[in-house]
PDB file of N, CA and C in Angstrom:
ATOM      1  N   UNK K  41      51.616   4.010  56.267  1.00  0.00           N
ATOM      2  CA  UNK K  41      52.244   3.414  55.100  1.00  0.00           C
ATOM      3  C   UNK K  41      52.680   4.488  54.107  1.00  0.00           C
ATOM      4  N   UNK K  42      51.818   5.473  53.847  1.00  0.00           N
ATOM      5  CA  UNK K  42      52.200   6.533  52.919  1.00  0.00           C
ATOM      6  C   UNK K  42      53.347   7.367  53.473  1.00  0.00           C
ATOM      7  N   UNK K  43      53.268   7.703  54.755  1.00  0.00           N
ATOM      8  CA  UNK K  43      54.322   8.523  55.350  1.00  0.00           C
ATOM      9  C   UNK K  43      55.651   7.776  55.348  1.00  0.00           C
ATOM     10  N   UNK K  44      55.637   6.504  55.706  1.00  0.00           N
ATOM     11  CA  UNK K  44      56.899   5.761  55.732  1.00  0.00           C
ATOM     12  C   UNK K  44      57.480   5.617  54.325  1.00  0.00           C
ATOM     13  N   UNK K  45      56.628   5.525  53.322  1.00  0.00           N
ATOM     14  CA  UNK K  45      57.101   5.504  51.932  1.00  0.00           C
ATOM     15  C   UNK K  45      57.815   6.813  51.622  1.00  0.00           C
ATOM     16  N   UNK K  46      57.206   7.925  52.004  1.00  0.00           N
ATOM     17  CA  UNK K  46      57.815   9.227  51.776  1.00  0.00           C
ATOM     18  C   UNK K  46      59.136   9.402  52.509  1.00  0.00           C
ATOM     19  N   UNK K  47      59.191   8.907  53.732  1.00  0.00           N
ATOM     20  CA  UNK K  47      60.436   8.994  54.507  1.00  0.00           C
ATOM     21  C   UNK K  47      61.544   8.219  53.797  1.00  0.00           C
ATOM     22  N   UNK K  48      61.224   7.027  53.332  1.00  0.00           N
ATOM     23  CA  UNK K  48      62.233   6.211  52.638  1.00  0.00           C
ATOM     24  C   UNK K  48      62.667   6.864  51.327  1.00  0.00           C
ATOM     25  N   UNK K  49      61.724   7.458  50.605  1.00  0.00           N
ATOM     26  CA  UNK K  49      62.091   8.182  49.377  1.00  0.00           C
ATOM     27  C   UNK K  49      63.015   9.348  49.716  1.00  0.00           C
ATOM     28  N   UNK K  50      62.705  10.039  50.795  1.00  0.00           N
ATOM     29  CA  UNK K  50      63.527  11.162  51.231  1.00  0.00           C
ATOM     30  C   UNK K  50      64.939  10.742  51.611  1.00  0.00           C
ATOM     31  N   UNK K  51      65.085   9.514  52.056  1.00  0.00           N
ATOM     32  CA  UNK K  51      66.410   8.985  52.400  1.00  0.00           C
ATOM     33  C   UNK K  51      67.178   8.517  51.171  1.00  0.00           C
ATOM     34  N   UNK K  52      66.507   8.521  50.009  1.00  0.00           N
ATOM     35  CA  UNK K  52      67.194   8.154  48.778  1.00  0.00           C
ATOM     36  C   UNK K  52      66.856   6.794  48.212  1.00  0.00           C
ATOM     37  N   UNK K  53      65.966   6.051  48.858  1.00  0.00           N
ATOM     38  CA  UNK K  53      65.562   4.755  48.311  1.00  0.00           C
ATOM     39  C   UNK K  53      64.694   4.955  47.084  1.00  0.00           C
ATOM     40  N   UNK K  54      64.662   3.959  46.231  1.00  0.00           N
ATOM     41  CA  UNK K  54      63.808   4.028  45.047  1.00  0.00           C
ATOM     42  C   UNK K  54      62.443   3.429  45.347  1.00  0.00           C
ATOM     43  N   UNK K  55      61.468   3.819  44.588  1.00  0.00           N
ATOM     44  CA  UNK K  55      60.111   3.306  44.732  1.00  0.00           C
ATOM     45  C   UNK K  55      60.104   1.787  44.605  1.00  0.00           C
ATOM     46  N   UNK K  56      60.797   1.265  43.611  1.00  0.00           N
ATOM     47  CA  UNK K  56      60.820  -0.170  43.378  1.00  0.00           C
ATOM     48  C   UNK K  56      61.397  -0.918  44.579  1.00  0.00           C
ATOM     49  N   UNK K  57      62.481  -0.406  45.119  1.00  0.00           N
ATOM     50  CA  UNK K  57      63.133  -1.050  46.252  1.00  0.00           C
ATOM     51  C   UNK K  57      62.221  -1.045  47.480  1.00  0.00           C
ATOM     52  N   UNK K  58      61.586   0.086  47.730  1.00  0.00           N
ATOM     53  CA  UNK K  58      60.713   0.205  48.901  1.00  0.00           C
ATOM     54  C   UNK K  58      59.529  -0.750  48.787  1.00  0.00           C
ATOM     55  N   UNK K  59      58.840  -0.706  47.649  1.00  0.00           N
ATOM     56  CA  UNK K  59      57.637  -1.520  47.493  1.00  0.00           C
ATOM     57  C   UNK K  59      57.950  -3.010  47.467  1.00  0.00           C
ATOM     58  N   UNK K  60      59.113  -3.384  46.963  1.00  0.00           N
ATOM     59  CA  UNK K  60      59.444  -4.804  46.905  1.00  0.00           C
ATOM     60  C   UNK K  60      59.746  -5.383  48.289  1.00  0.00           C
ATOM     61  N   UNK K  61      60.075  -4.529  49.238  1.00  0.00           N
ATOM     62  CA  UNK K  61      60.402  -5.001  50.579  1.00  0.00           C
ATOM     63  C   UNK K  61      59.211  -4.941  51.536  1.00  0.00           C
ATOM     64  N   UNK K  62      58.040  -4.555  51.018  1.00  0.00           N
ATOM     65  CA  UNK K  62      56.866  -4.395  51.878  1.00  0.00           C
ATOM     66  C   UNK K  62      55.795  -5.427  51.584  1.00  0.00           C
ATOM     67  N   UNK K  63      55.002  -5.664  52.611  1.00  0.00           N
ATOM     68  CA  UNK K  63      53.837  -6.531  52.449  1.00  0.00           C
ATOM     69  C   UNK K  63      52.546  -5.717  52.493  1.00  0.00           C
ATOM     70  N   UNK K  64      52.644  -4.464  52.923  1.00  0.00           N
ATOM     71  CA  UNK K  64      51.471  -3.593  52.985  1.00  0.00           C
ATOM     72  C   UNK K  64      51.450  -2.681  51.759  1.00  0.00           C
ATOM     73  N   UNK K  65      50.314  -2.080  51.518  1.00  0.00           N
ATOM     74  CA  UNK K  65      50.123  -1.220  50.350  1.00  0.00           C
ATOM     75  C   UNK K  65      50.161   0.241  50.778  1.00  0.00           C
ATOM     76  N   UNK K  66      50.954   1.025  50.076  1.00  0.00           N
ATOM     77  CA  UNK K  66      50.927   2.477  50.249  1.00  0.00           C
ATOM     78  C   UNK K  66      49.972   3.000  49.186  1.00  0.00           C
ATOM     79  N   UNK K  67      48.698   3.089  49.565  1.00  0.00           N
ATOM     80  CA  UNK K  67      47.655   3.400  48.581  1.00  0.00           C
ATOM     81  C   UNK K  67      47.864   4.736  47.889  1.00  0.00           C
ATOM     82  N   UNK K  68      48.513   5.681  48.555  1.00  0.00           N
ATOM     83  CA  UNK K  68      48.763   6.980  47.944  1.00  0.00           C
ATOM     84  C   UNK K  68      49.636   6.888  46.706  1.00  0.00           C
ATOM     85  N   UNK K  69      50.543   5.930  46.692  1.00  0.00           N
ATOM     86  CA  UNK K  69      51.425   5.760  45.530  1.00  0.00           C
ATOM     87  C   UNK K  69      50.616   5.353  44.302  1.00  0.00           C
ATOM     88  N   UNK K  70      49.649   4.488  44.493  1.00  0.00           N
ATOM     89  CA  UNK K  70      48.811   4.059  43.370  1.00  0.00           C
ATOM     90  C   UNK K  70      47.809   5.150  42.980  1.00  0.00           C
ATOM     91  N   UNK K  71      47.322   5.863  43.970  1.00  0.00           N
ATOM     92  CA  UNK K  71      46.370   6.949  43.714  1.00  0.00           C
ATOM     93  C   UNK K  71      47.026   8.069  42.916  1.00  0.00           C
ATOM     94  N   UNK K  72      48.288   8.357  43.191  1.00  0.00           N
ATOM     95  CA  UNK K  72      48.993   9.427  42.477  1.00  0.00           C
ATOM     96  C   UNK K  72      48.990   9.172  40.974  1.00  0.00           C
ATOM     97  N   UNK K  73      49.179   7.925  40.597  1.00  0.00           N
ATOM     98  CA  UNK K  73      49.196   7.573  39.173  1.00  0.00           C
ATOM     99  C   UNK K  73      47.827   7.826  38.531  1.00  0.00           C
ATOM    100  N   UNK K  74      46.779   7.452  39.209  1.00  0.00           N
ATOM    101  CA  UNK K  74      45.428   7.603  38.680  1.00  0.00           C
ATOM    102  C   UNK K  74      45.026   9.073  38.610  1.00  0.00           C
ATOM    103  N   UNK K  75      45.370   9.835  39.649  1.00  0.00           N
ATOM    104  CA  UNK K  75      45.027  11.265  39.671  1.00  0.00           C
ATOM    105  C   UNK K  75      45.677  11.988  38.496  1.00  0.00           C
ATOM    106  N   UNK K  76      46.943  11.717  38.243  1.00  0.00           N
ATOM    107  CA  UNK K  76      47.638  12.377  37.132  1.00  0.00           C
ATOM    108  C   UNK K  76      47.028  11.954  35.797  1.00  0.00           C
ATOM    109  N   UNK K  77      46.679  10.702  35.677  1.00  0.00           N
ATOM    110  CA  UNK K  77      46.049  10.215  34.441  1.00  0.00           C
ATOM    111  C   UNK K  77      44.722  10.943  34.185  1.00  0.00           C
ATOM    112  N   UNK K  78      43.888  11.059  35.190  1.00  0.00           N
ATOM    113  CA  UNK K  78      42.598  11.748  35.037  1.00  0.00           C
ATOM    114  C   UNK K  78      42.815  13.231  34.745  1.00  0.00           C
ATOM    115  N   UNK K  79      43.776  13.850  35.435  1.00  0.00           N
ATOM    116  CA  UNK K  79      44.058  15.268  35.197  1.00  0.00           C
ATOM    117  C   UNK K  79      44.478  15.512  33.751  1.00  0.00           C
ATOM    118  N   UNK K  80      45.295  14.629  33.208  1.00  0.00           N
ATOM    119  CA  UNK K  80      45.718  14.766  31.804  1.00  0.00           C
ATOM    120  C   UNK K  80      44.523  14.623  30.864  1.00  0.00           C
ATOM    121  N   UNK K  81      43.665  13.648  31.131  1.00  0.00           N
ATOM    122  CA  UNK K  81      42.487  13.429  30.282  1.00  0.00           C
ATOM    123  C   UNK K  81      41.575  14.648  30.275  1.00  0.00           C
ATOM    124  N   UNK K  82      41.506  15.339  31.397  1.00  0.00           N
ATOM    125  CA  UNK K  82      40.591  16.480  31.533  1.00  0.00           C
ATOM    126  C   UNK K  82      41.295  17.821  31.399  1.00  0.00           C
ATOM    127  N   UNK K  83      42.546  17.807  31.038  1.00  0.00           N
ATOM    128  CA  UNK K  83      43.356  19.025  30.872  1.00  0.00           C
ATOM    129  C   UNK K  83      43.336  19.909  32.114  1.00  0.00           C
ATOM    130  N   UNK K  84      43.536  19.287  33.261  1.00  0.00           N
ATOM    131  CA  UNK K  84      43.591  19.998  34.532  1.00  0.00           C
ATOM    132  C   UNK K  84      45.045  20.015  34.996  1.00  0.00           C
ATOM    133  N   UNK K  85      45.507  21.185  35.390  1.00  0.00           N
ATOM    134  CA  UNK K  85      46.880  21.337  35.852  1.00  0.00           C
ATOM    135  C   UNK K  85      46.930  21.102  37.364  1.00  0.00           C
ATOM    136  N   UNK K  86      47.584  20.034  37.779  1.00  0.00           N
ATOM    137  CA  UNK K  86      47.739  19.698  39.195  1.00  0.00           C
ATOM    138  C   UNK K  86      49.233  19.546  39.499  1.00  0.00           C
ATOM    139  N   UNK K  87      49.931  20.664  39.677  1.00  0.00           N
ATOM    140  CA  UNK K  87      51.390  20.606  39.796  1.00  0.00           C
ATOM    141  C   UNK K  87      51.888  19.812  41.000  1.00  0.00           C
ATOM    142  N   UNK K  88      51.204  19.861  42.118  1.00  0.00           N
ATOM    143  CA  UNK K  88      51.674  19.091  43.275  1.00  0.00           C
ATOM    144  C   UNK K  88      51.487  17.604  43.019  1.00  0.00           C
ATOM    145  N   UNK K  89      50.340  17.227  42.497  1.00  0.00           N
ATOM    146  CA  UNK K  89      50.110  15.812  42.167  1.00  0.00           C
ATOM    147  C   UNK K  89      51.098  15.340  41.112  1.00  0.00           C
ATOM    148  N   UNK K  90      51.367  16.179  40.129  1.00  0.00           N
ATOM    149  CA  UNK K  90      52.339  15.831  39.099  1.00  0.00           C
ATOM    150  C   UNK K  90      53.721  15.664  39.713  1.00  0.00           C
ATOM    151  N   UNK K  91      54.062  16.532  40.661  1.00  0.00           N
ATOM    152  CA  UNK K  91      55.351  16.421  41.338  1.00  0.00           C
ATOM    153  C   UNK K  91      55.475  15.115  42.104  1.00  0.00           C
ATOM    154  N   UNK K  92      54.421  14.741  42.815  1.00  0.00           N
ATOM    155  CA  UNK K  92      54.431  13.470  43.542  1.00  0.00           C
ATOM    156  C   UNK K  92      54.593  12.312  42.559  1.00  0.00           C
ATOM    157  N   UNK K  93      53.862  12.360  41.478  1.00  0.00           N
ATOM    158  CA  UNK K  93      53.954  11.324  40.444  1.00  0.00           C
ATOM    159  C   UNK K  93      55.380  11.239  39.887  1.00  0.00           C
ATOM    160  N   UNK K  94      55.965  12.388  39.602  1.00  0.00           N
ATOM    161  CA  UNK K  94      57.324  12.408  39.046  1.00  0.00           C
ATOM    162  C   UNK K  94      58.338  11.819  40.016  1.00  0.00           C
ATOM    163  N   UNK K  95      58.166  12.095  41.304  1.00  0.00           N
ATOM    164  CA  UNK K  95      59.058  11.519  42.309  1.00  0.00           C
ATOM    165  C   UNK K  95      58.896  10.007  42.349  1.00  0.00           C
ATOM    166  N   UNK K  96      57.650   9.552  42.349  1.00  0.00           N
ATOM    167  CA  UNK K  96      57.372   8.129  42.492  1.00  0.00           C
ATOM    168  C   UNK K  96      57.696   7.312  41.248  1.00  0.00           C
ATOM    169  N   UNK K  97      57.361   7.837  40.082  1.00  0.00           N
ATOM    170  CA  UNK K  97      57.422   7.016  38.868  1.00  0.00           C
ATOM    171  C   UNK K  97      58.440   7.459  37.826  1.00  0.00           C
ATOM    172  N   UNK K  98      58.940   8.686  37.930  1.00  0.00           N
ATOM    173  CA  UNK K  98      59.919   9.166  36.953  1.00  0.00           C
ATOM    174  C   UNK K  98      61.294   9.397  37.579  1.00  0.00           C
ATOM    175  N   UNK K  99      61.444   8.993  38.835  1.00  0.00           N
ATOM    176  CA  UNK K  99      62.719   9.128  39.548  1.00  0.00           C
ATOM    177  C   UNK K  99      63.263  10.556  39.553  1.00  0.00           C
ATOM    178  N   UNK K 100      62.365  11.537  39.580  1.00  0.00           N
ATOM    179  CA  UNK K 100      62.784  12.931  39.670  1.00  0.00           C
ATOM    180  C   UNK K 100      63.165  13.204  41.121  1.00  0.00           C
ATOM    181  N   UNK K 101      64.240  13.933  41.312  1.00  0.00           N
ATOM    182  CA  UNK K 101      64.733  14.248  42.640  1.00  0.00           C
ATOM    183  C   UNK K 101      63.714  15.081  43.416  1.00  0.00           C
ATOM    184  N   UNK K 102      63.522  14.737  44.675  1.00  0.00           N
ATOM    185  CA  UNK K 102      62.546  15.428  45.518  1.00  0.00           C
ATOM    186  C   UNK K 102      62.856  16.921  45.596  1.00  0.00           C
ATOM    187  N   UNK K 103      64.117  17.261  45.815  1.00  0.00           N
ATOM    188  CA  UNK K 103      64.487  18.680  45.903  1.00  0.00           C
ATOM    189  C   UNK K 103      64.176  19.416  44.603  1.00  0.00           C
ATOM    190  N   UNK K 104      64.382  18.762  43.480  1.00  0.00           N
ATOM    191  CA  UNK K 104      64.081  19.372  42.179  1.00  0.00           C
ATOM    192  C   UNK K 104      62.585  19.686  42.061  1.00  0.00           C
ATOM    193  N   UNK K 105      61.745  18.761  42.517  1.00  0.00           N
ATOM    194  CA  UNK K 105      60.292  18.979  42.469  1.00  0.00           C
ATOM    195  C   UNK K 105      59.901  20.139  43.379  1.00  0.00           C
ATOM    196  N   UNK K 106      60.454  20.179  44.578  1.00  0.00           N
ATOM    197  CA  UNK K 106      60.128  21.252  45.521  1.00  0.00           C
ATOM    198  C   UNK K 106      60.531  22.602  44.945  1.00  0.00           C
ATOM    199  N   UNK K 107      61.735  22.692  44.418  1.00  0.00           N
ATOM    200  CA  UNK K 107      62.204  23.952  43.832  1.00  0.00           C
ATOM    201  C   UNK K 107      61.312  24.369  42.676  1.00  0.00           C
ATOM    202  N   UNK K 108      60.940  23.406  41.843  1.00  0.00           N
ATOM    203  CA  UNK K 108      60.063  23.696  40.710  1.00  0.00           C
ATOM    204  C   UNK K 108      58.710  24.239  41.176  1.00  0.00           C
ATOM    205  N   UNK K 109      58.156  23.636  42.210  1.00  0.00           N
ATOM    206  CA  UNK K 109      56.866  24.099  42.734  1.00  0.00           C
ATOM    207  C   UNK K 109      56.980  25.495  43.341  1.00  0.00           C
ATOM    208  N   UNK K 110      58.055  25.742  44.063  1.00  0.00           N
ATOM    209  CA  UNK K 110      58.230  27.047  44.697  1.00  0.00           C
ATOM    210  C   UNK K 110      58.507  28.152  43.694  1.00  0.00           C
ATOM    211  N   UNK K 111      59.051  27.808  42.539  1.00  0.00           N
ATOM    212  CA  UNK K 111      59.386  28.807  41.519  1.00  0.00           C
ATOM    213  C   UNK K 111      58.288  29.013  40.477  1.00  0.00           C
ATOM    214  N   UNK K 112      57.165  28.329  40.643  1.00  0.00           N
ATOM    215  CA  UNK K 112      56.063  28.501  39.686  1.00  0.00           C
ATOM    216  C   UNK K 112      55.536  29.924  39.715  1.00  0.00           C
ATOM    217  N   UNK K 113      55.111  30.400  38.575  1.00  0.00           N
ATOM    218  CA  UNK K 113      54.442  31.697  38.519  1.00  0.00           C
ATOM    219  C   UNK K 113      53.089  31.585  39.188  1.00  0.00           C
ATOM    220  N   UNK K 114      52.684  32.668  39.832  1.00  0.00           N
ATOM    221  CA  UNK K 114      51.363  32.680  40.437  1.00  0.00           C
ATOM    222  C   UNK K 114      50.323  32.733  39.335  1.00  0.00           C
ATOM    223  N   UNK K 115      49.314  31.909  39.455  1.00  0.00           N
ATOM    224  CA  UNK K 115      48.206  31.934  38.509  1.00  0.00           C
ATOM    225  C   UNK K 115      46.906  31.938  39.280  1.00  0.00           C
ATOM    226  N   UNK K 116      45.883  32.517  38.690  1.00  0.00           N
ATOM    227  CA  UNK K 116      44.567  32.518  39.327  1.00  0.00           C
ATOM    228  C   UNK K 116      43.982  31.120  39.195  1.00  0.00           C
ATOM    229  N   UNK K 117      43.618  30.551  40.316  1.00  0.00           N
ATOM    230  CA  UNK K 117      43.027  29.214  40.324  1.00  0.00           C
ATOM    231  C   UNK K 117      41.518  29.335  40.131  1.00  0.00           C
ATOM    232  N   UNK K 118      40.966  28.360  39.442  1.00  0.00           N
ATOM    233  CA  UNK K 118      39.513  28.344  39.246  1.00  0.00           C
ATOM    234  C   UNK K 118      38.838  27.988  40.558  1.00  0.00           C
ATOM    235  N   UNK K 119      37.704  28.569  40.791  1.00  0.00           N
ATOM    236  CA  UNK K 119      36.958  28.289  42.037  1.00  0.00           C
ATOM    237  C   UNK K 119      36.060  27.096  41.886  1.00  0.00           C
TER     238      UNK K 119
END
């Protein structure tokens, strides 16, 4: 379900259109919203999760998110 959602998004369909035509749940789509919400509350930077959220809920172009992630400055991640 999650993969087929991603494939449809990659083909240019909108989240609303995809979900309205389905009877099954793509749980990852709902989880993305919660993960970003918790990350914001705890001031944790999760750029990939934020990118997924932006694609799903802010209609940001997939290619734009990928380019943004690839162009990020390297930072030391906490262990």
